[in-house]
PDB file of C-alpha atoms and ligand atoms in Angstrom:
ATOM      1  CA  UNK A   1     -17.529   2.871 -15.961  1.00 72.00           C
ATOM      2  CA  UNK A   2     -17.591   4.868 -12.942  1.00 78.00           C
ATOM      3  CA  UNK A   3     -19.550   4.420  -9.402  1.00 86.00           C
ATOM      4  CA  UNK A   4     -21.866   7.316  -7.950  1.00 86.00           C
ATOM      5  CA  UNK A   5     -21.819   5.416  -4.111  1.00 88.00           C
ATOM      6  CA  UNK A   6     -19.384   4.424  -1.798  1.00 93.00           C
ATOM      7  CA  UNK A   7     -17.224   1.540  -3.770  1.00 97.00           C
ATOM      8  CA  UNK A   8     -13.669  -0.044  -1.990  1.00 98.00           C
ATOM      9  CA  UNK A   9     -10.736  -1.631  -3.848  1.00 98.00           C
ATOM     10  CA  UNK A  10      -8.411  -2.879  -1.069  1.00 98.00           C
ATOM     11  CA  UNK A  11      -4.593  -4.074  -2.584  1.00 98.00           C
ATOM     12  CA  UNK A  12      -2.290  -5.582  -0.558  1.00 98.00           C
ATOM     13  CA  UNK A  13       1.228  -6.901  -0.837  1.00 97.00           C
ATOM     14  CA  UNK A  14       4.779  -6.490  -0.073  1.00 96.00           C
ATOM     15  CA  UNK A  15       6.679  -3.370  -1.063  1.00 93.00           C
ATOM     16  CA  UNK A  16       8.155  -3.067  -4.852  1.00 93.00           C
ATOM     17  CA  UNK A  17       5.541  -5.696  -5.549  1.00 95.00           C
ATOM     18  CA  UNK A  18       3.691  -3.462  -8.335  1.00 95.00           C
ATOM     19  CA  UNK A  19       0.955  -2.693  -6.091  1.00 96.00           C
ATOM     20  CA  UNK A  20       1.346   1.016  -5.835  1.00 96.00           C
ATOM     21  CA  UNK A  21       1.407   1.758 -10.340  1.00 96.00           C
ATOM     22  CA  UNK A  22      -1.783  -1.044 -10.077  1.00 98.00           C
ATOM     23  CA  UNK A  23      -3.616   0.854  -7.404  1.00 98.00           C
ATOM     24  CA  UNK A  24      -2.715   4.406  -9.679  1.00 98.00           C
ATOM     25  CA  UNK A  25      -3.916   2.728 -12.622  1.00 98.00           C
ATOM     26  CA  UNK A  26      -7.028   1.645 -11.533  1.00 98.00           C
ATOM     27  CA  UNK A  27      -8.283   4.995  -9.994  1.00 98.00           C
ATOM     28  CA  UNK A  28      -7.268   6.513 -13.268  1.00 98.00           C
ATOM     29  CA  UNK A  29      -9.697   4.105 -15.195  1.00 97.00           C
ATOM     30  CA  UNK A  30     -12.253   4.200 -12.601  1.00 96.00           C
ATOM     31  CA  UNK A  31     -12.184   7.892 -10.975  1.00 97.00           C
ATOM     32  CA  UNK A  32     -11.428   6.552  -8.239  1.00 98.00           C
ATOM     33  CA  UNK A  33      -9.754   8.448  -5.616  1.00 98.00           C
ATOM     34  CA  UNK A  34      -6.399   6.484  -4.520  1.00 98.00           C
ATOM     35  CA  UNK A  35      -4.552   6.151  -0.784  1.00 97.00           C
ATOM     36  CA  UNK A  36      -1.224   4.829  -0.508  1.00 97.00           C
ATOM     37  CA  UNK A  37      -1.454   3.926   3.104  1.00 98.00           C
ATOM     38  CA  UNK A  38       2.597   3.134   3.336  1.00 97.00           C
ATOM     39  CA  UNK A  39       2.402   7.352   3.485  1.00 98.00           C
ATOM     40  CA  UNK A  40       0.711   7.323   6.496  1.00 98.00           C
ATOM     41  CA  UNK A  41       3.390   5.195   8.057  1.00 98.00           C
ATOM     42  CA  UNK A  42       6.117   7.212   6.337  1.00 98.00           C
ATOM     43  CA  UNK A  43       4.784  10.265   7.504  1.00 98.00           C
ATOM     44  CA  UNK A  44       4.859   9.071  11.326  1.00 98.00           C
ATOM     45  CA  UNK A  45       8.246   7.737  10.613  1.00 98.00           C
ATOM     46  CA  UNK A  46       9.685  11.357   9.583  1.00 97.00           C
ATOM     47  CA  UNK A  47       8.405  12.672  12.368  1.00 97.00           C
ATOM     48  CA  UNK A  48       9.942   9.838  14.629  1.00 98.00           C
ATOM     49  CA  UNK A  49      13.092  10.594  12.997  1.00 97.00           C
ATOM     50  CA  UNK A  50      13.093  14.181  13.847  1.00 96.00           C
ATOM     51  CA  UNK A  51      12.351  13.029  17.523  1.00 97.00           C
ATOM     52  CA  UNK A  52       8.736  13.033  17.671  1.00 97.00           C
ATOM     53  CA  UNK A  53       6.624  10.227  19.683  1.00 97.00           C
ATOM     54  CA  UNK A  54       5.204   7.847  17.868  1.00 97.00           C
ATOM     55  CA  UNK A  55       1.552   7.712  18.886  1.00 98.00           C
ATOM     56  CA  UNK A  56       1.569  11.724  19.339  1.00 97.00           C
ATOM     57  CA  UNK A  57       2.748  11.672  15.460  1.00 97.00           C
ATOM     58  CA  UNK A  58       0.394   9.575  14.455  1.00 98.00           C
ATOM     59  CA  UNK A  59      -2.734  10.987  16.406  1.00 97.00           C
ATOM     60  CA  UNK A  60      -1.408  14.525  15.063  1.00 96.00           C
ATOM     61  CA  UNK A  61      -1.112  13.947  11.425  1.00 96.00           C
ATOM     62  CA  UNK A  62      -1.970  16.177   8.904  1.00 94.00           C
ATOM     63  CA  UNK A  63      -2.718  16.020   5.034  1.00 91.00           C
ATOM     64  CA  UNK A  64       0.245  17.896   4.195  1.00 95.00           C
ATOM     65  CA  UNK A  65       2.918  15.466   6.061  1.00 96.00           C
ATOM     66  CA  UNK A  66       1.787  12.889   3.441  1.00 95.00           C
ATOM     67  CA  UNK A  67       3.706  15.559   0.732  1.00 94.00           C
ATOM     68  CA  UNK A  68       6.813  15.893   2.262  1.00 93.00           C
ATOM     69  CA  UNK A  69      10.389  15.533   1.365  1.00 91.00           C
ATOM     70  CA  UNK A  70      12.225  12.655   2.174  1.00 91.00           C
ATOM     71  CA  UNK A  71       8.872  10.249   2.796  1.00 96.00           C
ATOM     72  CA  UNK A  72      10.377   7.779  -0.365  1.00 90.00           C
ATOM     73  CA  UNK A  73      13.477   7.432   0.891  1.00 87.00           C
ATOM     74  CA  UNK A  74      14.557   3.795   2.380  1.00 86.00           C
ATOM     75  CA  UNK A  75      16.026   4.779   5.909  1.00 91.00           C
ATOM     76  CA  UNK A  76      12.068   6.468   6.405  1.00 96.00           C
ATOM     77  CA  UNK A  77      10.876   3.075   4.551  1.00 94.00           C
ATOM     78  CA  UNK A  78      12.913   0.640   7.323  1.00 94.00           C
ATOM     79  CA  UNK A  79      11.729   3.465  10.384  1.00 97.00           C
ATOM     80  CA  UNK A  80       7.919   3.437   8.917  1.00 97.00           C
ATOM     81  CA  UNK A  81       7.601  -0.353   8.803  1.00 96.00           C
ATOM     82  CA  UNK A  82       9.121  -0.247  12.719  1.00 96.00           C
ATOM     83  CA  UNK A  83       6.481   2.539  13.554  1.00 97.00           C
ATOM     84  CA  UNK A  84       3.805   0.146  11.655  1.00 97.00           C
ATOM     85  CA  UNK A  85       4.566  -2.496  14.522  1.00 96.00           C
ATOM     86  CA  UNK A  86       2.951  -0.426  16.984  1.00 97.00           C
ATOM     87  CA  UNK A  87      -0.323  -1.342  17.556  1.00 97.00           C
ATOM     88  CA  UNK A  88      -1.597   2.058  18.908  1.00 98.00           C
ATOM     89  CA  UNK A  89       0.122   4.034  16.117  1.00 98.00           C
ATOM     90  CA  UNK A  90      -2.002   1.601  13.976  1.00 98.00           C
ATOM     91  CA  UNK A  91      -5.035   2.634  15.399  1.00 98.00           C
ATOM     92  CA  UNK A  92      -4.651   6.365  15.903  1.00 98.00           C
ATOM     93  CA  UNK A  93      -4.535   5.824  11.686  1.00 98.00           C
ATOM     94  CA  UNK A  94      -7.557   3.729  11.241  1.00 98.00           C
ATOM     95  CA  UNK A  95     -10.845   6.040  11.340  1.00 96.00           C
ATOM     96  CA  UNK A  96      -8.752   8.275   8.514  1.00 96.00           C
ATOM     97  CA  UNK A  97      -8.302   5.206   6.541  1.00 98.00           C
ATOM     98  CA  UNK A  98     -11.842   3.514   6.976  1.00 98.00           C
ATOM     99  CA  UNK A  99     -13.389   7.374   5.808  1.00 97.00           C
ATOM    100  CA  UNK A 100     -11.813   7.673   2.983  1.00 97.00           C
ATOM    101  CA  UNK A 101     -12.442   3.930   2.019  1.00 98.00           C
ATOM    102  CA  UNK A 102     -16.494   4.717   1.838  1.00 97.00           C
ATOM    103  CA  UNK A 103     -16.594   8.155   0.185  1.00 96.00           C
ATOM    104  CA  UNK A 104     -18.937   8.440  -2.562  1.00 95.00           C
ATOM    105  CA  UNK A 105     -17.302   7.532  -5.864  1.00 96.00           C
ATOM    106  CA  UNK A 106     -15.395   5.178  -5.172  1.00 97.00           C
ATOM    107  CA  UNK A 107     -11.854   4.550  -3.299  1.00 98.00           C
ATOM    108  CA  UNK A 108      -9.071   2.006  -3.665  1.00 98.00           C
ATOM    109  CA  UNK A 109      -6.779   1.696  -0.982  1.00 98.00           C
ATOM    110  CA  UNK A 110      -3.038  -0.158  -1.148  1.00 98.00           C
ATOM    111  CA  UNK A 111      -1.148  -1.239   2.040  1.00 98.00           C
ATOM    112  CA  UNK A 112      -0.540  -4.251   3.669  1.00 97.00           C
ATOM    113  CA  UNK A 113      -3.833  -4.606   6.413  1.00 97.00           C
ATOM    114  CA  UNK A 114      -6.313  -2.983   3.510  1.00 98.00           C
ATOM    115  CA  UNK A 115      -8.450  -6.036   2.886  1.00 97.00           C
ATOM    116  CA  UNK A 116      -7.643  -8.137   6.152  1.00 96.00           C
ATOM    117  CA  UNK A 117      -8.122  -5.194   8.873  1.00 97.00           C
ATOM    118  CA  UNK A 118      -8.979  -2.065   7.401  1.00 98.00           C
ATOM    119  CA  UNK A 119     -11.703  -2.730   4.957  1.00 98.00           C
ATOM    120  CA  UNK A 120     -12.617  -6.321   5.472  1.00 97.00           C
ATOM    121  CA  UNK A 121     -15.720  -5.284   3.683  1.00 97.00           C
ATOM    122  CA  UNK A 122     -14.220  -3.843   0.573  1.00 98.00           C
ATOM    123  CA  UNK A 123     -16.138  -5.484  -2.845  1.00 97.00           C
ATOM    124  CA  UNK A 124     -12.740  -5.935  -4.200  1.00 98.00           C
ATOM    125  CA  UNK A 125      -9.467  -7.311  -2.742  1.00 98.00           C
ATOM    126  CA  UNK A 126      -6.397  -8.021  -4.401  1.00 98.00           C
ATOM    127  CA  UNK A 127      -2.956  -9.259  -3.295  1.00 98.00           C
ATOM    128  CA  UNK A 128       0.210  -8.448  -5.082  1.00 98.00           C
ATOM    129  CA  UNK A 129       2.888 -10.094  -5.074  1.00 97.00           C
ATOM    130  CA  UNK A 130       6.351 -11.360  -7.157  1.00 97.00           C
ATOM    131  CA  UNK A 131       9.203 -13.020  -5.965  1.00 97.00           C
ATOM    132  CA  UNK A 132      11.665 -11.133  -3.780  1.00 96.00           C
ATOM    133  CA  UNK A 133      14.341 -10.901  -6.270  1.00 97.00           C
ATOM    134  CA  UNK A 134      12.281  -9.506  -8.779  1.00 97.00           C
ATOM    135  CA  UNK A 135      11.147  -6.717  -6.098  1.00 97.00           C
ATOM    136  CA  UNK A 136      14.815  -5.694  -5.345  1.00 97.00           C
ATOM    137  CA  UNK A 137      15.264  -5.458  -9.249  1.00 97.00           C
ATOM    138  CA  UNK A 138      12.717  -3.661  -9.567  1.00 94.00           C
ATOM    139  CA  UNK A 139      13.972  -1.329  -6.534  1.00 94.00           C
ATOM    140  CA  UNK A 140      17.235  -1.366  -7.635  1.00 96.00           C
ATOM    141  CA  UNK A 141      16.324   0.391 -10.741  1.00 95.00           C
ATOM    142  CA  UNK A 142      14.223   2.665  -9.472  1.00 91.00           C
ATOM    143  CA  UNK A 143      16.487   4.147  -6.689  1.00 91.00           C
ATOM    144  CA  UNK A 144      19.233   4.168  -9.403  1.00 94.00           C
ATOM    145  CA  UNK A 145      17.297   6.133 -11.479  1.00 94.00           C
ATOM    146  CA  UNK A 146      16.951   8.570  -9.034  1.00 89.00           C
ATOM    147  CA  UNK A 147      20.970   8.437  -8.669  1.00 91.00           C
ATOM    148  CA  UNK A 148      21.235   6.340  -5.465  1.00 90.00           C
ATOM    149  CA  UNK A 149      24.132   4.770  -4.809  1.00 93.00           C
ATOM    150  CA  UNK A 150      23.161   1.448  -4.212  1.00 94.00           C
ATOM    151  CA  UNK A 151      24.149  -1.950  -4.239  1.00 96.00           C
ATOM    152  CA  UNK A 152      21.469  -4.732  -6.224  1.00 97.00           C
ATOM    153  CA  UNK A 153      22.534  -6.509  -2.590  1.00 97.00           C
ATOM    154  CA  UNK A 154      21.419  -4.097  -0.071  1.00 96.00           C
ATOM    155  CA  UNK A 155      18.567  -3.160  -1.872  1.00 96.00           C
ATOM    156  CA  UNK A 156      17.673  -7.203  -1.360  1.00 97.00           C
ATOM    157  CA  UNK A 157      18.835  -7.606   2.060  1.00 96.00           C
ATOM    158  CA  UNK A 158      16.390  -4.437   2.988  1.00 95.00           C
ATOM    159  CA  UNK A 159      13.117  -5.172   1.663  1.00 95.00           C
ATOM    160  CA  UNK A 160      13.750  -8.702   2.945  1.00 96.00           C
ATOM    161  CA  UNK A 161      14.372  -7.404   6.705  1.00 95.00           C
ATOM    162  CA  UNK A 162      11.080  -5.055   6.017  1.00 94.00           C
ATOM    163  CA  UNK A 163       8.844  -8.013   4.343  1.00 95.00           C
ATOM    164  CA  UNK A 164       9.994  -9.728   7.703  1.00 95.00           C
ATOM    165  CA  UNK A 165       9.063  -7.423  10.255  1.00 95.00           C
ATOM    166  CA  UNK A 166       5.891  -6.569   8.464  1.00 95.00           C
ATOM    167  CA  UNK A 167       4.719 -10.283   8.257  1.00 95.00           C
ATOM    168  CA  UNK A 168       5.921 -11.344  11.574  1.00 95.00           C
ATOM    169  CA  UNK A 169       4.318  -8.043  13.551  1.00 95.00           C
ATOM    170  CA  UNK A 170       1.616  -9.054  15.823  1.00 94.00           C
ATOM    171  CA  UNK A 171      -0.198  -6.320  14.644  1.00 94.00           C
ATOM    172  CA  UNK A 172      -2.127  -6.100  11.645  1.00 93.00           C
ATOM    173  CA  UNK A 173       0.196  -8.565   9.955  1.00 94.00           C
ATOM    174  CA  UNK A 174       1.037  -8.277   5.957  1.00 94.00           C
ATOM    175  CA  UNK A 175      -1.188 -11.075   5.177  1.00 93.00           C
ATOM    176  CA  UNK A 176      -3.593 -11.927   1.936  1.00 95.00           C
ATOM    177  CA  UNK A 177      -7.391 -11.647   2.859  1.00 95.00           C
ATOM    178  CA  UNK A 178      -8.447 -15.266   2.366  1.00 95.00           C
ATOM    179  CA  UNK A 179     -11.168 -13.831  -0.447  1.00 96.00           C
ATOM    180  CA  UNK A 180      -8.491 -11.537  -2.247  1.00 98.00           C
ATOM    181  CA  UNK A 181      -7.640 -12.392  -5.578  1.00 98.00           C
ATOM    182  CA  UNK A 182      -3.986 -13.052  -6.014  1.00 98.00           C
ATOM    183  CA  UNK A 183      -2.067 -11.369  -8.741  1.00 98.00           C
ATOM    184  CA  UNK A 184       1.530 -12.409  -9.053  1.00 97.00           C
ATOM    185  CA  UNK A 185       3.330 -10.188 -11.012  1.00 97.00           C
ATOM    186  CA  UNK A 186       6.727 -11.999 -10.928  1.00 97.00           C
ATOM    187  CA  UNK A 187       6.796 -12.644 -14.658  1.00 96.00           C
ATOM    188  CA  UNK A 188       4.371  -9.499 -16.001  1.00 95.00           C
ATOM    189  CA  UNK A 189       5.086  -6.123 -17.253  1.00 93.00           C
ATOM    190  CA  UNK A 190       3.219  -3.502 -15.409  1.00 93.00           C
ATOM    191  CA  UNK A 191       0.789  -2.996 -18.118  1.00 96.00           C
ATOM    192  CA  UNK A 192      -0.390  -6.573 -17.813  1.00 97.00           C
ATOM    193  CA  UNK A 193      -0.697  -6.749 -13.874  1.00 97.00           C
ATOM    194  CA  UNK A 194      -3.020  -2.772 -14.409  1.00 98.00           C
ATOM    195  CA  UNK A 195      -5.212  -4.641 -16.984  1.00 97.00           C
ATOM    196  CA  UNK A 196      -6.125  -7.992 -14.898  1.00 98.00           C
ATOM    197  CA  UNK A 197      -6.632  -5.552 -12.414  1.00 98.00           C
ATOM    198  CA  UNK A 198      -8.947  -3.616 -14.019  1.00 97.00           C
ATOM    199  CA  UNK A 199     -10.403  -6.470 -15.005  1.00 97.00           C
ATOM    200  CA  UNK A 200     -11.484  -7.690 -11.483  1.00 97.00           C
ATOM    201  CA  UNK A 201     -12.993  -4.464 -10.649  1.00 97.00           C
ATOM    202  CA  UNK A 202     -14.777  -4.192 -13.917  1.00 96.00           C
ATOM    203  CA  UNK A 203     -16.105  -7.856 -13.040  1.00 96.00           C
ATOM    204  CA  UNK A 204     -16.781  -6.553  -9.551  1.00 95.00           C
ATOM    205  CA  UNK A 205     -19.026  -3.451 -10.705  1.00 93.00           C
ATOM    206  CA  UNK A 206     -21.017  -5.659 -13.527  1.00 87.00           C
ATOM    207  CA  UNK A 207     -21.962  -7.873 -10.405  1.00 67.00           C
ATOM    208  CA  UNK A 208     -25.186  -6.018  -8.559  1.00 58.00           C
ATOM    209  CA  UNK A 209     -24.906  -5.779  -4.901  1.00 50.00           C
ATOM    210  CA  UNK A 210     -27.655  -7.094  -2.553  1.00 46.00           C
TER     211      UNK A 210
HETATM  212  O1  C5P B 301       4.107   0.693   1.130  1.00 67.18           O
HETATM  213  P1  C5P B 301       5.305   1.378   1.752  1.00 67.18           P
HETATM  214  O2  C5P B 301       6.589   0.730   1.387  1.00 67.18           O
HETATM  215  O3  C5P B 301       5.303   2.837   1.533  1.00 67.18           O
HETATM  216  O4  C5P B 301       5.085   1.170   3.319  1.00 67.18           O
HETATM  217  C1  C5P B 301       6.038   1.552   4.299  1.00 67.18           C
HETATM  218  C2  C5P B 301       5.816   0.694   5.533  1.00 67.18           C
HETATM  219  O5  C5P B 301       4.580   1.078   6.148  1.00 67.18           O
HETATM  220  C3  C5P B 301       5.693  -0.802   5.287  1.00 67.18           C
HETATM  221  O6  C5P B 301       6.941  -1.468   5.298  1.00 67.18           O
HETATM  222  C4  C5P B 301       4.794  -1.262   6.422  1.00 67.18           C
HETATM  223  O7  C5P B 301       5.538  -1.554   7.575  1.00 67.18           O
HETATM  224  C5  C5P B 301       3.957  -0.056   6.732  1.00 67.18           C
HETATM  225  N1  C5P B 301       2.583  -0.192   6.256  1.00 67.18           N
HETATM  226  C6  C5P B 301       1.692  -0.900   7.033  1.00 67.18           C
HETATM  227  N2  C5P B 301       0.389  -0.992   6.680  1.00 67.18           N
HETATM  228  C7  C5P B 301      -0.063  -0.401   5.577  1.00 67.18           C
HETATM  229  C8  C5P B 301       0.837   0.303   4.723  1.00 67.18           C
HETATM  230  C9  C5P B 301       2.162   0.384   5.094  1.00 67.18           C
HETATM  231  O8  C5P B 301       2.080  -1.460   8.049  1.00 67.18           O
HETATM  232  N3  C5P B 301      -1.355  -0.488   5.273  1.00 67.18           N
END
């Protein structure tokens, strides 16, 4: 099934939460074209790092800083999710965002303000989520796979100081839109969380608009 119009799939959630492999796996099925918004954030984050200004990084960003080197690591992740706090930086980032959500064809979007502040008019939201242990697992293994030397700990203690500051921001907080649907992923393989996914979407298109 694929859309000819504009068509927006907003997911939400906290990092290592599946959300990113869902949102991939949807635009696959759909033709979709995908976002990862956390990018955006990264990218203003390396630039941060390298001594750049915030708001001047973010009002000057460019398709290819969302390519770069470096933008997965977790010292960019911690410095994007302090750049993320800033409500300026957020809106320099928000016409780019809100484009792309209404192209023809059909766009899905995954973040943490998608469906509550960026597209509170997408026709599908959804809200990832799974326990926090199961996210630093899940983290762990990835980042040892890559040959980080890591600690199952530290991997935990991060993405617990990041869900923090992104939930507790007064800015664009990571919050569930109250009409997302909420997909909990704590005790499903990847294949199963892509599927109900799907599923909602495929629900969503069946559904004629008024
Ligand atoms: O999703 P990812 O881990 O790449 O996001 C990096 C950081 O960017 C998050 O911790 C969050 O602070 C910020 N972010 C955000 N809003 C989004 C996407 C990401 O604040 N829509």
């Amino acid at each position: 099934m694929s859309v000819s119009g504009p068509f927006t799939v907003a997911i939400d959630g906290p990092a290592a939460s599946g959300k990113g492999t869902v949102s991939r796996r949807v635009a696959e099925q759909f033709g979709f074209a995908h976002l990862d918004t956390g990018l955006l954030y990264r990218a203003v984050a390396l630039k941060v790092l390298a001594g750049g200004d915030p708001l001047e990084a973010a009002e000057g960003l460019r398709e290819e800083d969302l390519v770069r080197d470096g933008l997965r690591g977790s010292d960019v992740a911690q410095a994007a999710s302090r750049v993320a706090a800033v409500a300026e930086v957020r809106s320099a980032l928000l016409a780019f965002q809100r484009q792309f959500a209404r192209r023809k064809g059909g766009a899905i979007l995954d973040g943490r303000d998608i469906g509550s502040v960026v597209c509170p008019e997408a026709e599908v939201k959804l809200y990832v989520t799974a326990t926090d242990a199961v996210r630093a697992a899940r983290r762990f293994a990835e980042m040892r796979a890559r040959g980080e030397d890591v600690t199952e700990a530290d991997v935990l203690a991060a993405l617990r100081e990041r869900d923090a500051r992104d939930s507790q921001r007064a800015a664009a907080p990571l919050v569930a839109a109250e009409d997302a649907v909420m997909l909990d992923t704590t005790e499903m393989e990847i294949d199963e969380a892509a599927a109900q996914a799907i599923a909602v979407v495929e629900r969503a298109l069946k559904i004629p608009r008024r």
